[in-house]
């Protein structure tokens, strides 16, 4: 059902684009994940450090008649990581927690000064996979569907565009793994800075 909702949102954008002046293209860039690991139950993780991730996808943009704004839905694959220390009850170990997700931002924007853009809107997200890099932490289970907010701005020089965005997770997102006889829960909501490069086809 959640996957259907994500697909429906993007298809709606495609449908609306057929009735408006539309631009589309590809995009990619880097993501700085500011805090996707926060302990919510036991003091298991210590010294988490964010790492740079990446994203790639496609975008559409079409004008909304009368009000002078545009709608920009996107379909983006994102990979994020955190480097952290894990206390297994005996020693501290270094590990990497990574996860991959599909993002569908639906942004309301406005062009300014001919080459500039500003925008804001919700980002619908579906977690594809998440895991640790060491074997003594079992498989991670977590919430698949999350909702965030993106806002930012950028410039366009011909077909080439660059933008910077800030994203904040709306809903509490818990992941969990079984450590011995104890289920350990931790917060994996995403707050990140996104720097992107786009090309209009």
PDB file of C-alpha atoms in Angstrom:
ATOM      1  CA  UNK A   1       0.000   0.000   0.000  1.00  0.00           C
ATOM      2  CA  UNK A   2       2.808   2.398   0.877  1.00  0.00           C
ATOM      3  CA  UNK A   3       4.630   1.661  -2.371  1.00  0.00           C
ATOM      4  CA  UNK A   4       1.402   2.278  -4.264  1.00  0.00           C
ATOM      5  CA  UNK A   5       1.067   5.695  -2.566  1.00  0.00           C
ATOM      6  CA  UNK A   6       4.567   6.704  -3.634  1.00  0.00           C
ATOM      7  CA  UNK A   7       4.021   5.599  -7.215  1.00  0.00           C
ATOM      8  CA  UNK A   8       0.632   7.340  -7.326  1.00  0.00           C
ATOM      9  CA  UNK A   9       2.195  10.655  -6.282  1.00  0.00           C
ATOM     10  CA  UNK A  10       4.736  10.498  -9.083  1.00  0.00           C
ATOM     11  CA  UNK A  11       2.210   9.353 -11.687  1.00  0.00           C
ATOM     12  CA  UNK A  12      -0.009  12.286 -10.685  1.00  0.00           C
ATOM     13  CA  UNK A  13       2.909  14.593 -11.490  1.00  0.00           C
ATOM     14  CA  UNK A  14       3.344  12.974 -14.884  1.00  0.00           C
ATOM     15  CA  UNK A  15      -0.360  13.323 -15.608  1.00  0.00           C
ATOM     16  CA  UNK A  16      -0.413  17.012 -14.701  1.00  0.00           C
ATOM     17  CA  UNK A  17       2.668  17.626 -16.805  1.00  0.00           C
ATOM     18  CA  UNK A  18       0.811  16.659 -19.963  1.00  0.00           C
ATOM     19  CA  UNK A  19      -1.404  19.734 -19.534  1.00  0.00           C
ATOM     20  CA  UNK A  20       1.348  22.245 -18.808  1.00  0.00           C
ATOM     21  CA  UNK A  21       4.605  23.552 -20.134  1.00  0.00           C
ATOM     22  CA  UNK A  22       6.976  20.869 -18.903  1.00  0.00           C
ATOM     23  CA  UNK A  23      10.703  20.468 -18.447  1.00  0.00           C
ATOM     24  CA  UNK A  24      12.415  17.284 -17.363  1.00  0.00           C
ATOM     25  CA  UNK A  25      15.905  16.016 -16.796  1.00  0.00           C
ATOM     26  CA  UNK A  26      18.357  14.028 -14.715  1.00  0.00           C
ATOM     27  CA  UNK A  27      20.096  14.885 -11.457  1.00  0.00           C
ATOM     28  CA  UNK A  28      22.719  13.664  -9.013  1.00  0.00           C
ATOM     29  CA  UNK A  29      24.826  14.900  -6.146  1.00  0.00           C
ATOM     30  CA  UNK A  30      26.035  14.462  -2.589  1.00  0.00           C
ATOM     31  CA  UNK A  31      24.164  14.205   0.708  1.00  0.00           C
ATOM     32  CA  UNK A  32      25.536  15.126   4.102  1.00  0.00           C
ATOM     33  CA  UNK A  33      23.606  13.102   6.662  1.00  0.00           C
ATOM     34  CA  UNK A  34      23.632  15.275   9.786  1.00  0.00           C
ATOM     35  CA  UNK A  35      22.151  12.832  12.352  1.00  0.00           C
ATOM     36  CA  UNK A  36      20.534   9.572  11.294  1.00  0.00           C
ATOM     37  CA  UNK A  37      21.605   7.545  14.352  1.00  0.00           C
ATOM     38  CA  UNK A  38      20.179   8.592  17.687  1.00  0.00           C
ATOM     39  CA  UNK A  39      19.876   6.222  20.615  1.00  0.00           C
ATOM     40  CA  UNK A  40      16.294   5.859  21.878  1.00  0.00           C
ATOM     41  CA  UNK A  41      16.550   3.001  24.377  1.00  0.00           C
ATOM     42  CA  UNK A  42      19.934   1.717  25.584  1.00  0.00           C
ATOM     43  CA  UNK A  43      23.416   3.186  25.431  1.00  0.00           C
ATOM     44  CA  UNK A  44      24.592   0.887  22.654  1.00  0.00           C
ATOM     45  CA  UNK A  45      26.013   3.323  20.102  1.00  0.00           C
ATOM     46  CA  UNK A  46      28.701   5.856  20.915  1.00  0.00           C
ATOM     47  CA  UNK A  47      30.611   8.353  18.811  1.00  0.00           C
ATOM     48  CA  UNK A  48      28.463   8.374  15.682  1.00  0.00           C
ATOM     49  CA  UNK A  49      29.910  10.391  12.819  1.00  0.00           C
ATOM     50  CA  UNK A  50      28.091  11.331   9.660  1.00  0.00           C
ATOM     51  CA  UNK A  51      29.502  10.387   6.279  1.00  0.00           C
ATOM     52  CA  UNK A  52      28.836  11.805   2.843  1.00  0.00           C
ATOM     53  CA  UNK A  53      26.335   9.886   0.719  1.00  0.00           C
ATOM     54  CA  UNK A  54      25.039  10.324  -2.795  1.00  0.00           C
ATOM     55  CA  UNK A  55      21.827  10.485  -4.824  1.00  0.00           C
ATOM     56  CA  UNK A  56      20.748  10.133  -8.458  1.00  0.00           C
ATOM     57  CA  UNK A  57      17.401  10.390 -10.218  1.00  0.00           C
ATOM     58  CA  UNK A  58      15.044  12.201 -12.564  1.00  0.00           C
ATOM     59  CA  UNK A  59      12.890  15.314 -12.242  1.00  0.00           C
ATOM     60  CA  UNK A  60       9.937  17.081 -13.855  1.00  0.00           C
ATOM     61  CA  UNK A  61       8.896  20.723 -13.697  1.00  0.00           C
ATOM     62  CA  UNK A  62       5.710  22.299 -14.934  1.00  0.00           C
ATOM     63  CA  UNK A  63       4.024  25.637 -14.411  1.00  0.00           C
ATOM     64  CA  UNK A  64       0.871  26.043 -12.365  1.00  0.00           C
ATOM     65  CA  UNK A  65      -1.479  28.342 -14.302  1.00  0.00           C
ATOM     66  CA  UNK A  66      -2.418  31.776 -12.912  1.00  0.00           C
ATOM     67  CA  UNK A  67      -0.390  31.795  -9.655  1.00  0.00           C
ATOM     68  CA  UNK A  68       3.063  31.984 -11.266  1.00  0.00           C
ATOM     69  CA  UNK A  69       4.554  28.997  -9.436  1.00  0.00           C
ATOM     70  CA  UNK A  70       5.722  25.597 -10.622  1.00  0.00           C
ATOM     71  CA  UNK A  71       5.558  22.042  -9.323  1.00  0.00           C
ATOM     72  CA  UNK A  72       8.665  19.864  -9.372  1.00  0.00           C
ATOM     73  CA  UNK A  73       8.202  16.155  -8.546  1.00  0.00           C
ATOM     74  CA  UNK A  74      11.335  13.995  -8.481  1.00  0.00           C
ATOM     75  CA  UNK A  75      12.167  10.300  -8.256  1.00  0.00           C
ATOM     76  CA  UNK A  76      15.534   9.819  -6.545  1.00  0.00           C
ATOM     77  CA  UNK A  77      17.656   6.938  -5.251  1.00  0.00           C
ATOM     78  CA  UNK A  78      19.685   7.888  -2.140  1.00  0.00           C
ATOM     79  CA  UNK A  79      22.484   6.062  -0.310  1.00  0.00           C
ATOM     80  CA  UNK A  80      23.520   7.275   3.177  1.00  0.00           C
ATOM     81  CA  UNK A  81      26.030   6.082   5.784  1.00  0.00           C
ATOM     82  CA  UNK A  82      27.132   6.727   9.365  1.00  0.00           C
ATOM     83  CA  UNK A  83      30.407   5.654  10.933  1.00  0.00           C
ATOM     84  CA  UNK A  84      29.974   4.774  14.607  1.00  0.00           C
ATOM     85  CA  UNK A  85      31.207   2.783  17.567  1.00  0.00           C
ATOM     86  CA  UNK A  86      29.234  -0.207  18.786  1.00  0.00           C
ATOM     87  CA  UNK A  87      29.431  -1.597  22.335  1.00  0.00           C
ATOM     88  CA  UNK A  88      28.795  -5.346  22.216  1.00  0.00           C
ATOM     89  CA  UNK A  89      29.076  -5.721  25.991  1.00  0.00           C
ATOM     90  CA  UNK A  90      32.791  -6.575  25.924  1.00  0.00           C
ATOM     91  CA  UNK A  91      34.636  -4.148  23.674  1.00  0.00           C
ATOM     92  CA  UNK A  92      34.026  -1.134  21.494  1.00  0.00           C
ATOM     93  CA  UNK A  93      33.933  -1.893  17.771  1.00  0.00           C
ATOM     94  CA  UNK A  94      33.867   0.435  14.794  1.00  0.00           C
ATOM     95  CA  UNK A  95      31.141  -0.173  12.249  1.00  0.00           C
ATOM     96  CA  UNK A  96      29.248   1.523   9.451  1.00  0.00           C
ATOM     97  CA  UNK A  97      25.467   1.744   9.339  1.00  0.00           C
ATOM     98  CA  UNK A  98      24.181   2.288   5.807  1.00  0.00           C
ATOM     99  CA  UNK A  99      20.763   2.532   4.252  1.00  0.00           C
ATOM    100  CA  UNK A 100      19.295   3.048   0.822  1.00  0.00           C
ATOM    101  CA  UNK A 101      15.991   4.716   0.071  1.00  0.00           C
ATOM    102  CA  UNK A 102      13.748   5.997  -2.687  1.00  0.00           C
ATOM    103  CA  UNK A 103      12.770   9.666  -2.332  1.00  0.00           C
ATOM    104  CA  UNK A 104       9.863  11.381  -4.065  1.00  0.00           C
ATOM    105  CA  UNK A 105      10.050  15.106  -3.269  1.00  0.00           C
ATOM    106  CA  UNK A 106       7.072  17.132  -4.509  1.00  0.00           C
ATOM    107  CA  UNK A 107       8.299  20.715  -4.442  1.00  0.00           C
ATOM    108  CA  UNK A 108       6.437  23.981  -4.970  1.00  0.00           C
ATOM    109  CA  UNK A 109       8.805  26.529  -6.459  1.00  0.00           C
ATOM    110  CA  UNK A 110       9.195  29.981  -7.923  1.00  0.00           C
ATOM    111  CA  UNK A 111      11.723  31.434 -10.340  1.00  0.00           C
ATOM    112  CA  UNK A 112      13.492  34.603  -9.226  1.00  0.00           C
ATOM    113  CA  UNK A 113      15.732  37.031 -11.115  1.00  0.00           C
ATOM    114  CA  UNK A 114      15.624  34.943 -14.267  1.00  0.00           C
ATOM    115  CA  UNK A 115      18.154  32.275 -13.230  1.00  0.00           C
ATOM    116  CA  UNK A 116      17.259  31.590  -9.586  1.00  0.00           C
ATOM    117  CA  UNK A 117      14.790  29.180  -7.970  1.00  0.00           C
ATOM    118  CA  UNK A 118      13.428  28.706  -4.478  1.00  0.00           C
ATOM    119  CA  UNK A 119      11.204  25.784  -3.414  1.00  0.00           C
ATOM    120  CA  UNK A 120       9.686  23.870  -0.543  1.00  0.00           C
ATOM    121  CA  UNK A 121       7.623  20.722  -0.219  1.00  0.00           C
ATOM    122  CA  UNK A 122       7.179  17.252   1.280  1.00  0.00           C
ATOM    123  CA  UNK A 123       9.468  14.341   0.490  1.00  0.00           C
ATOM    124  CA  UNK A 124       7.901  10.872   0.506  1.00  0.00           C
ATOM    125  CA  UNK A 125      10.512   8.233   1.316  1.00  0.00           C
ATOM    126  CA  UNK A 126      10.686   4.450   1.255  1.00  0.00           C
ATOM    127  CA  UNK A 127      13.609   2.630   2.911  1.00  0.00           C
ATOM    128  CA  UNK A 128      14.862  -0.114   0.593  1.00  0.00           C
ATOM    129  CA  UNK A 129      17.567  -1.644   2.784  1.00  0.00           C
ATOM    130  CA  UNK A 130      19.672  -0.964   5.886  1.00  0.00           C
ATOM    131  CA  UNK A 131      22.520  -2.858   7.475  1.00  0.00           C
ATOM    132  CA  UNK A 132      25.642  -2.786   9.633  1.00  0.00           C
ATOM    133  CA  UNK A 133      29.088  -3.703   8.362  1.00  0.00           C
ATOM    134  CA  UNK A 134      30.001  -6.173  11.137  1.00  0.00           C
ATOM    135  CA  UNK A 135      28.641  -9.673  11.586  1.00  0.00           C
ATOM    136  CA  UNK A 136      27.789  -9.665  15.299  1.00  0.00           C
ATOM    137  CA  UNK A 137      24.906  -7.221  14.767  1.00  0.00           C
ATOM    138  CA  UNK A 138      21.930  -9.184  13.371  1.00  0.00           C
ATOM    139  CA  UNK A 139      19.727  -8.030  10.525  1.00  0.00           C
ATOM    140  CA  UNK A 140      18.096  -4.674  11.056  1.00  0.00           C
ATOM    141  CA  UNK A 141      14.351  -4.221  10.861  1.00  0.00           C
ATOM    142  CA  UNK A 142      12.757  -0.815  10.557  1.00  0.00           C
ATOM    143  CA  UNK A 143       9.946   1.369   9.356  1.00  0.00           C
ATOM    144  CA  UNK A 144       9.827   1.416   5.571  1.00  0.00           C
ATOM    145  CA  UNK A 145       7.780   4.547   4.857  1.00  0.00           C
ATOM    146  CA  UNK A 146       8.797   7.991   6.144  1.00  0.00           C
ATOM    147  CA  UNK A 147       7.901  11.594   5.411  1.00  0.00           C
ATOM    148  CA  UNK A 148      10.208  14.601   5.340  1.00  0.00           C
ATOM    149  CA  UNK A 149      10.293  18.262   4.357  1.00  0.00           C
ATOM    150  CA  UNK A 150      12.721  19.781   1.870  1.00  0.00           C
ATOM    151  CA  UNK A 151      13.420  23.431   1.167  1.00  0.00           C
ATOM    152  CA  UNK A 152      16.190  25.278  -0.590  1.00  0.00           C
ATOM    153  CA  UNK A 153      17.193  27.124  -3.702  1.00  0.00           C
ATOM    154  CA  UNK A 154      19.478  27.111  -6.692  1.00  0.00           C
ATOM    155  CA  UNK A 155      20.461  28.656  -9.981  1.00  0.00           C
ATOM    156  CA  UNK A 156      20.185  27.578 -13.615  1.00  0.00           C
ATOM    157  CA  UNK A 157      22.692  28.421 -16.329  1.00  0.00           C
ATOM    158  CA  UNK A 158      21.157  27.219 -19.565  1.00  0.00           C
ATOM    159  CA  UNK A 159      20.417  23.506 -19.235  1.00  0.00           C
ATOM    160  CA  UNK A 160      22.669  23.092 -16.210  1.00  0.00           C
ATOM    161  CA  UNK A 161      21.420  23.675 -12.673  1.00  0.00           C
ATOM    162  CA  UNK A 162      22.862  23.504  -9.167  1.00  0.00           C
ATOM    163  CA  UNK A 163      20.949  23.636  -5.915  1.00  0.00           C
ATOM    164  CA  UNK A 164      21.316  23.147  -2.199  1.00  0.00           C
ATOM    165  CA  UNK A 165      18.542  21.850   0.079  1.00  0.00           C
ATOM    166  CA  UNK A 166      17.928  21.077   3.703  1.00  0.00           C
ATOM    167  CA  UNK A 167      15.774  18.082   4.609  1.00  0.00           C
ATOM    168  CA  UNK A 168      14.200  17.284   7.942  1.00  0.00           C
ATOM    169  CA  UNK A 169      12.374  14.100   8.867  1.00  0.00           C
ATOM    170  CA  UNK A 170       8.790  14.602  10.050  1.00  0.00           C
ATOM    171  CA  UNK A 171       7.907  11.326  11.715  1.00  0.00           C
ATOM    172  CA  UNK A 172       9.841   9.311  14.294  1.00  0.00           C
ATOM    173  CA  UNK A 173      11.487   6.402  12.487  1.00  0.00           C
ATOM    174  CA  UNK A 174      12.697   3.490  14.573  1.00  0.00           C
ATOM    175  CA  UNK A 175      14.942   0.637  13.516  1.00  0.00           C
ATOM    176  CA  UNK A 176      15.792  -2.330  15.720  1.00  0.00           C
ATOM    177  CA  UNK A 177      18.034  -5.352  15.973  1.00  0.00           C
ATOM    178  CA  UNK A 178      18.168  -8.273  18.414  1.00  0.00           C
ATOM    179  CA  UNK A 179      21.228  -8.051  20.668  1.00  0.00           C
ATOM    180  CA  UNK A 180      21.272 -11.332  22.621  1.00  0.00           C
ATOM    181  CA  UNK A 181      17.901 -11.465  24.350  1.00  0.00           C
ATOM    182  CA  UNK A 182      17.272  -7.710  24.090  1.00  0.00           C
ATOM    183  CA  UNK A 183      15.664  -5.840  21.224  1.00  0.00           C
ATOM    184  CA  UNK A 184      17.526  -2.550  20.839  1.00  0.00           C
ATOM    185  CA  UNK A 185      15.688   0.331  19.170  1.00  0.00           C
ATOM    186  CA  UNK A 186      17.337   3.408  17.690  1.00  0.00           C
ATOM    187  CA  UNK A 187      16.156   6.478  15.803  1.00  0.00           C
ATOM    188  CA  UNK A 188      17.001   6.597  12.080  1.00  0.00           C
ATOM    189  CA  UNK A 189      15.095   9.666  10.937  1.00  0.00           C
ATOM    190  CA  UNK A 190      17.048  11.675   8.371  1.00  0.00           C
ATOM    191  CA  UNK A 191      18.145  15.287   8.639  1.00  0.00           C
ATOM    192  CA  UNK A 192      20.478  16.149   5.810  1.00  0.00           C
ATOM    193  CA  UNK A 193      21.991  18.767   3.543  1.00  0.00           C
ATOM    194  CA  UNK A 194      21.672  17.915  -0.150  1.00  0.00           C
ATOM    195  CA  UNK A 195      23.820  19.444  -2.895  1.00  0.00           C
ATOM    196  CA  UNK A 196      22.641  18.548  -6.371  1.00  0.00           C
ATOM    197  CA  UNK A 197      23.601  19.034  -9.994  1.00  0.00           C
ATOM    198  CA  UNK A 198      20.875  18.735 -12.641  1.00  0.00           C
ATOM    199  CA  UNK A 199      20.698  18.723 -16.426  1.00  0.00           C
ATOM    200  CA  UNK A 200      17.595  19.622 -18.438  1.00  0.00           C
ATOM    201  CA  UNK A 201      17.016  17.275 -21.389  1.00  0.00           C
TER     202      UNK A 201
END
